[in-house]
Amino acid sequence: MQMSLFIYVKRKWQEDKDTLQKYINYITDIRYKHNILLFPEGTDLTEKTKMESDIYAINHNKEKYKYVLHPKPTGFVHLSHQLLKNGNLDAVYDVTLIYPDRVPQNELYLLTGRYPKQIKIHLARYSKEILPRTEEGLKIFLEQRWQEKENTIREFYDTGNFPPGNTLRCEGDWKIYAALVFWTVLPYITLYYLIFSTWFRNLVLAHTALLLATNIVLEGFHNFEMALHRWKKKTIF
């Protein structure tokens, strides 16, 4: 995750704002074509978090939701506003996952074989041309999406269907089967080389030591990557 440049937050805005700004500056500098996956709700839907969301709705004179939690707009608003200003945001995709039969709440569900038989995905694209350019506008935009998300999920559970729209399907099942084979075989290959290959064990040991060192010194390899870029930029210019 660190090597894929995941953004780690501490839920302390002054610190997280600095983290996000370093990330924004980095991807803007290198013009990297990327996707950023955000969870504005910040947590899973449980009885406890549902209660907290309802209290927030009451205190802010908003509708209480049944299927989603009220989103926390700060991170989304700052990230979107800065990327739009830098010309580095093409579109926002609103992705909704629905589990018709069983919601996997934690890893224990997977370990005990309680998998959902189906996963329905609703996808909506909002191009940069229609996105608000102010922080307040982006906050309202996010809240409107969550209202629509609540309505979309409610309609699915009531009727078994999404609102009218285009249907996207996988282009051939071979990709799914190829992924299944790859991720099934990979752990066994890795285990084999760990047991029988000295050079592979040394490689894993060196890799682990490097990541531990960057975690201790820079709180992650992603911070090392961005710090190295800033140093190169300062040296060149």
One Martini backbone bead per residue (centre of mass of N, CA, C, O) as a GRO file, in nm:
protein
  237
    1MET     BB    1   0.057   0.063  -0.021
    2GLN     BB    2   0.298   0.254  -0.005
    3MET     BB    3   0.399   0.185  -0.308
    4SER     BB    4   0.101   0.306  -0.409
    5LEU     BB    5   0.039   0.579  -0.255
    6PHE     BB    6  -0.099   0.583   0.001
    7ILE     BB    7  -0.309   0.762   0.224
    8TYR     BB    8  -0.219   0.861   0.548
    9VAL     BB    9  -0.419   0.913   0.834
   10LYS     BB   10  -0.492   1.075   1.175
   11ARG     BB   11  -0.747   1.261   1.230
   12LYS     BB   12  -0.569   1.537   1.197
   13TRP     BB   13  -0.597   1.803   1.009
   14GLN     BB   14  -0.324   1.955   1.022
   15GLU     BB   15  -0.164   1.698   0.942
   16ASP     BB   16  -0.333   1.600   0.694
   17LYS     BB   17  -0.301   1.852   0.521
   18ASP     BB   18   0.004   1.821   0.479
   19THR     BB   19  -0.007   1.542   0.349
   20LEU     BB   20  -0.190   1.618   0.108
   21GLN     BB   21  -0.009   1.844  -0.008
   22LYS     BB   22   0.233   1.668  -0.078
   23TYR     BB   23   0.078   1.487  -0.271
   24ILE     BB   24  -0.024   1.702  -0.466
   25ASN     BB   25   0.254   1.814  -0.547
   26TYR     BB   26   0.367   1.551  -0.660
   27ILE     BB   27   0.149   1.472  -0.882
   28THR     BB   28   0.177   1.746  -1.025
   29ASP     BB   29   0.476   1.737  -1.104
   30ILE     BB   30   0.463   1.437  -1.254
   31ARG     BB   31   0.195   1.381  -1.401
   32TYR     BB   32   0.026   1.151  -1.281
   33LYS     BB   33  -0.173   0.887  -1.374
   34HIS     BB   34  -0.454   0.867  -1.154
   35ASN     BB   35  -0.614   0.712  -0.866
   36ILE     BB   36  -0.852   0.812  -0.611
   37LEU     BB   37  -0.948   0.657  -0.307
   38LEU     BB   38  -1.246   0.738  -0.127
   39PHE     BB   39  -1.390   0.760   0.226
   40PRO     BB   40  -1.602   0.988   0.356
   41GLU     BB   41  -1.714   0.823   0.603
   42GLY     BB   42  -1.446   0.661   0.746
   43THR     BB   43  -1.639   0.399   0.779
   44ASP     BB   44  -1.842   0.169   0.887
   45LEU     BB   45  -2.159   0.019   0.898
   46THR     BB   46  -2.296   0.050   1.217
   47GLU     BB   47  -2.458   0.096   1.500
   48LYS     BB   48  -2.263   0.311   1.608
   49THR     BB   49  -2.223   0.486   1.346
   50LYS     BB   50  -2.523   0.535   1.299
   51MET     BB   51  -2.571   0.696   1.559
   52GLU     BB   52  -2.364   0.921   1.498
   53SER     BB   53  -2.500   1.012   1.233
   54ASP     BB   54  -2.774   1.089   1.360
   55ILE     BB   55  -2.666   1.307   1.549
   56TYR     BB   56  -2.553   1.484   1.327
   57ALA     BB   57  -2.824   1.531   1.183
   58ILE     BB   58  -2.969   1.668   1.418
   59ASN     BB   59  -2.754   1.902   1.471
   60HIS     BB   60  -2.777   1.980   1.130
   61ASN     BB   61  -3.055   1.943   0.997
   62LYS     BB   62  -3.070   1.638   0.886
   63GLU     BB   63  -3.100   1.353   0.736
   64LYS     BB   64  -3.162   1.030   0.813
   65TYR     BB   65  -2.987   0.745   0.752
   66LYS     BB   66  -2.987   0.390   0.655
   67TYR     BB   67  -2.738   0.310   0.429
   68VAL     BB   68  -2.572   0.560   0.529
   69LEU     BB   69  -2.329   0.794   0.599
   70HIS     BB   70  -2.225   1.081   0.681
   71PRO     BB   71  -2.007   1.276   0.537
   72LYS     BB   72  -1.663   1.377   0.534
   73PRO     BB   73  -1.551   1.667   0.360
   74THR     BB   74  -1.260   1.778   0.401
   75GLY     BB   75  -1.074   1.597   0.222
   76PHE     BB   76  -1.227   1.614  -0.045
   77VAL     BB   77  -1.229   1.920  -0.076
   78HIS     BB   78  -0.925   1.975  -0.071
   79LEU     BB   79  -0.835   1.782  -0.294
   80SER     BB   80  -1.021   1.885  -0.524
   81HIS     BB   81  -0.949   2.186  -0.518
   82GLN     BB   82  -0.642   2.155  -0.577
   83LEU     BB   83  -0.659   1.983  -0.838
   84LEU     BB   84  -0.825   2.184  -1.000
   85LYS     BB   85  -0.624   2.423  -0.974
   86ASN     BB   86  -0.385   2.232  -1.112
   87GLY     BB   87  -0.508   2.049  -1.344
   88ASN     BB   88  -0.544   1.724  -1.194
   89LEU     BB   89  -0.866   1.684  -1.266
   90ASP     BB   90  -1.108   1.499  -1.448
   91ALA     BB   91  -1.279   1.320  -1.228
   92VAL     BB   92  -1.571   1.197  -1.055
   93TYR     BB   93  -1.641   0.888  -0.887
   94ASP     BB   94  -1.941   0.722  -0.801
   95VAL     BB   95  -1.932   0.447  -0.573
   96THR     BB   96  -2.162   0.166  -0.533
   97LEU     BB   97  -2.206  -0.092  -0.297
   98ILE     BB   98  -2.401  -0.401  -0.320
   99TYR     BB   99  -2.543  -0.649  -0.089
  100PRO     BB  100  -2.808  -0.856  -0.125
  101ASP     BB  101  -2.733  -1.093   0.110
  102ARG     BB  102  -2.426  -1.009   0.223
  103VAL     BB  103  -2.232  -0.836   0.465
  104PRO     BB  104  -1.888  -0.784   0.492
  105GLN     BB  105  -1.758  -0.665   0.791
  106ASN     BB  106  -1.509  -0.874   0.809
  107GLU     BB  107  -1.257  -1.110   0.809
  108LEU     BB  108  -1.425  -1.336   0.945
  109TYR     BB  109  -1.618  -1.384   0.712
  110LEU     BB  110  -1.398  -1.497   0.519
  111LEU     BB  111  -1.280  -1.728   0.702
  112THR     BB  112  -1.594  -1.856   0.724
  113GLY     BB  113  -1.734  -1.825   0.426
  114ARG     BB  114  -1.907  -1.536   0.423
  115TYR     BB  115  -1.998  -1.474   0.126
  116PRO     BB  116  -2.101  -1.296  -0.123
  117LYS     BB  117  -2.280  -1.378  -0.414
  118GLN     BB  118  -2.317  -1.063  -0.459
  119ILE     BB  119  -2.219  -0.760  -0.653
  120LYS     BB  120  -2.326  -0.434  -0.674
  121ILE     BB  121  -2.267  -0.163  -0.918
  122HIS     BB  122  -2.263   0.192  -0.890
  123LEU     BB  123  -2.197   0.439  -1.156
  124ALA     BB  124  -2.071   0.783  -1.149
  125ARG     BB  125  -1.992   1.064  -1.363
  126TYR     BB  126  -1.787   1.370  -1.296
  127SER     BB  127  -1.679   1.617  -1.456
  128LYS     BB  128  -1.484   1.899  -1.432
  129GLU     BB  129  -1.695   2.096  -1.567
  130ILE     BB  130  -1.921   2.037  -1.315
  131LEU     BB  131  -1.743   2.119  -1.097
  132PRO     BB  132  -1.685   2.286  -0.837
  133ARG     BB  133  -1.458   2.570  -0.733
  134THR     BB  134  -1.551   2.554  -0.441
  135GLU     BB  135  -1.562   2.443  -0.122
  136GLU     BB  136  -1.866   2.473  -0.076
  137GLY     BB  137  -1.954   2.336  -0.340
  138LEU     BB  138  -1.817   2.059  -0.279
  139LYS     BB  139  -1.977   1.998  -0.025
  140ILE     BB  140  -2.255   1.994  -0.159
  141PHE     BB  141  -2.191   1.781  -0.368
  142LEU     BB  142  -2.137   1.550  -0.167
  143GLU     BB  143  -2.414   1.555  -0.023
  144GLN     BB  144  -2.577   1.492  -0.280
  145ARG     BB  145  -2.453   1.215  -0.336
  146TRP     BB  146  -2.551   1.084  -0.067
  147GLN     BB  147  -2.848   1.116  -0.121
  148GLU     BB  148  -2.843   0.945  -0.381
  149LYS     BB  149  -2.726   0.691  -0.254
  150GLU     BB  150  -2.959   0.634  -0.064
  151ASN     BB  151  -3.175   0.614  -0.292
  152THR     BB  152  -3.044   0.387  -0.456
  153ILE     BB  153  -3.045   0.168  -0.236
  154ARG     BB  154  -3.343   0.176  -0.172
  155GLU     BB  155  -3.442   0.100  -0.458
  156PHE     BB  156  -3.304  -0.174  -0.472
  157TYR     BB  157  -3.445  -0.305  -0.218
  158ASP     BB  158  -3.740  -0.251  -0.330
  159THR     BB  159  -3.692  -0.357  -0.660
  160GLY     BB  160  -3.395  -0.475  -0.769
  161ASN     BB  161  -3.311  -0.186  -0.889
  162PHE     BB  162  -3.179   0.050  -1.066
  163PRO     BB  163  -3.158   0.319  -1.204
  164PRO     BB  164  -3.160   0.433  -1.500
  165GLY     BB  165  -2.906   0.288  -1.726
  166ASN     BB  166  -2.615   0.181  -1.797
  167THR     BB  167  -2.449  -0.134  -1.880
  168LEU     BB  168  -2.171  -0.298  -1.743
  169ARG     BB  169  -1.941  -0.541  -1.877
  170CYS     BB  170  -1.741  -0.794  -1.894
  171GLU     BB  171  -1.475  -0.866  -2.127
  172GLY     BB  172  -1.466  -1.148  -2.043
  173ASP     BB  173  -1.378  -1.425  -1.829
  174TRP     BB  174  -1.063  -1.460  -1.846
  175LYS     BB  175  -0.976  -1.243  -1.640
  176ILE     BB  176  -1.096  -1.374  -1.391
  177TYR     BB  177  -0.945  -1.648  -1.413
  178ALA     BB  178  -0.660  -1.531  -1.418
  179ALA     BB  179  -0.676  -1.399  -1.137
  180LEU     BB  180  -0.740  -1.655  -0.980
  181VAL     BB  181  -0.483  -1.810  -1.051
  182PHE     BB  182  -0.269  -1.609  -0.962
  183TRP     BB  183  -0.367  -1.568  -0.651
  184THR     BB  184  -0.347  -1.876  -0.587
  185VAL     BB  185  -0.040  -1.936  -0.668
  186LEU     BB  186   0.148  -1.721  -0.538
  187PRO     BB  187   0.176  -1.822  -0.238
  188TYR     BB  188   0.316  -2.095  -0.317
  189ILE     BB  189   0.561  -1.979  -0.457
  190THR     BB  190   0.664  -1.810  -0.222
  191LEU     BB  191   0.694  -2.043  -0.019
  192TYR     BB  192   0.894  -2.209  -0.180
  193TYR     BB  193   1.126  -1.991  -0.190
  194LEU     BB  194   1.152  -1.955   0.118
  195ILE     BB  195   1.250  -2.255   0.164
  196PHE     BB  196   1.463  -2.308  -0.108
  197SER     BB  197   1.570  -1.993  -0.118
  198THR     BB  198   1.820  -1.785  -0.027
  199TRP     BB  199   1.797  -1.529  -0.208
  200PHE     BB  200   1.496  -1.479  -0.142
  201ARG     BB  201   1.523  -1.442   0.162
  202ASN     BB  202   1.719  -1.202   0.142
  203LEU     BB  203   1.530  -1.019  -0.015
  204VAL     BB  204   1.303  -1.010   0.195
  205LEU     BB  205   1.478  -0.902   0.425
  206ALA     BB  206   1.569  -0.638   0.287
  207HIS     BB  207   1.287  -0.529   0.230
  208THR     BB  208   1.190  -0.526   0.524
  209ALA     BB  209   1.413  -0.339   0.637
  210LEU     BB  210   1.348  -0.095   0.459
  211LEU     BB  211   1.052  -0.053   0.552
  212LEU     BB  212   1.114  -0.023   0.853
  213ALA     BB  213   1.298   0.224   0.826
  214THR     BB  214   1.088   0.413   0.687
  215ASN     BB  215   0.884   0.396   0.920
  216ILE     BB  216   1.066   0.519   1.141
  217VAL     BB  217   1.171   0.783   0.988
  218LEU     BB  218   0.899   0.843   0.763
  219GLU     BB  219   0.630   0.677   0.784
  220GLY     BB  220   0.711   0.560   0.499
  221PHE     BB  221   0.767   0.508   0.161
  222HIS     BB  222   0.597   0.743   0.047
  223ASN     BB  223   0.767   0.963   0.193
  224PHE     BB  224   1.032   0.894   0.054
  225GLU     BB  225   0.942   0.949  -0.235
  226MET     BB  226   0.867   1.253  -0.187
  227ALA     BB  227   1.138   1.345  -0.064
  228LEU     BB  228   1.312   1.274  -0.311
  229HIS     BB  229   1.174   1.471  -0.502
  230ARG     BB  230   1.232   1.732  -0.346
  231TRP     BB  231   1.540   1.704  -0.357
  232LYS     BB  232   1.570   1.700  -0.666
  233LYS     BB  233   1.430   1.972  -0.715
  234LYS     BB  234   1.627   2.142  -0.543
  235THR     BB  235   1.889   2.060  -0.693
  236ILE     BB  236   1.811   2.153  -0.984
  237PHE     BB  237   1.688   2.456  -0.888
   0.00000   0.00000   0.00000
